[in-house]
């Protein structure tokens, strides 16, 4: 060994290394979604509220039985109190029916209209939009003109006219709202597909002879899906408010069925004497729509790799444009 060569002792080297330094390189694996959700208090609270609403809508009717329609005129217009048992917690209406039981029953009715309408419009509009945007040409022009024609009429106006002509029912409301909201997803999916069809990975798949259907499903849809889901979450709020408006006007859900909008309509004449009949279902509508809006904003950040780092920052530094990770700077 030459005289100028030096030998390094691994033990001495590890002793000189700072205690906070890691032996292995830091993992680049993104944090799991529930960890990101836990970092955002507003989104976590919104997720909990929506989960409670959906659980109540799915399983609440198994526990309340017929209490939503059971009448007791001796208990008419009782204020919210614990003195009359659990189902008297939120008071009673003019016929002595439990407002709590009716809220639970109405949650199932409202979501049974909003969720199928959003899912139908999402599936139909996204499929047509991705197909039209990928192929372009005449198919794209025809799809966009049809969407423009439907969007030229306000959704609420179309629903009012159709429900006045046909019998108001939950099925008719779902069909009308689903058709009226298809252009929203069609235009969004068409824009995503038209932008992605010129990408290098799409050209490579096309060069290797991959069928168009497989390219759309395997390569374009996964990238466009986060945007479509965000639009669907926001559209859920619009559809639920539209259903509540139709029920409030008397052309939506009809008695003996009950929805939150119908409860507001039935309790508006008792606002001065029994405010809880109309205010509590209105609060349920507001909480559900606001929670869905907050969660939609969080989902958009969580599913976007270029924006996900914002959710990993400490709460006091979120929104600070200067706090950009070094690896995001070119």
C-alpha angles and dihedrals in degrees: 000000000000120000093241094054118103130203122220122214112221091210092052091046092052090047091054092049114098113257092236094056116104121226093217126051114263116268117255093200109126116244118260118267096247090055090052090047091052090056091059110064096189093051092044092052090047091051091050092050093049091046091052092048093050093046091050091048092050102041106014095092091059090065104037096052110182096337091110091067100026109117128210113172091189088065095048117150097355111172121237108286143140091229093087101050133265096305090053091058093104096032131246136275130238092284093048095254118149112258090205092055091046091051090054092048092045091052090061092048095047094048092043086063101037100044098049091044092052094044094049094048091044094053097042097040095044093048093049093043096050091046094048095043094049097048097035121179120079094350091056093047094050093048093049094047091052089050091050091052092052093045091051088073118064112245094230092050092051090049093049094050095045095045091050089054097042130038114280109245140143092255093052091048091051092050094047095047092044092054093043093052098045093091091059092062093035093058093043094048092044091054092049093046095046090053095046099045091077095051119117096244091053091050089050092051091048091049091055090055099255110166117250092244092057092047091053094046100040103032112020103033097057090055095044095042098083091055092046092049091050090051090048092053091052091043089054088065092050094048093048092049090048092052090048090050092051091049090048089054091051098247098093128062110004129211137292081042114070135208133174092258092050090050090054090050093049093048101044093091090056098050093116097045104027108018094168094071093068103020098056096055088044089054089050090054092048095047093049096047095044091048091051091050093050092046091049090056090050093048090052091056095041094053096045111083091200093056102031092093089071090068092055094058122099111267095249091055098048113115091025104130092200093061095082118146114251092238090060091059114088 
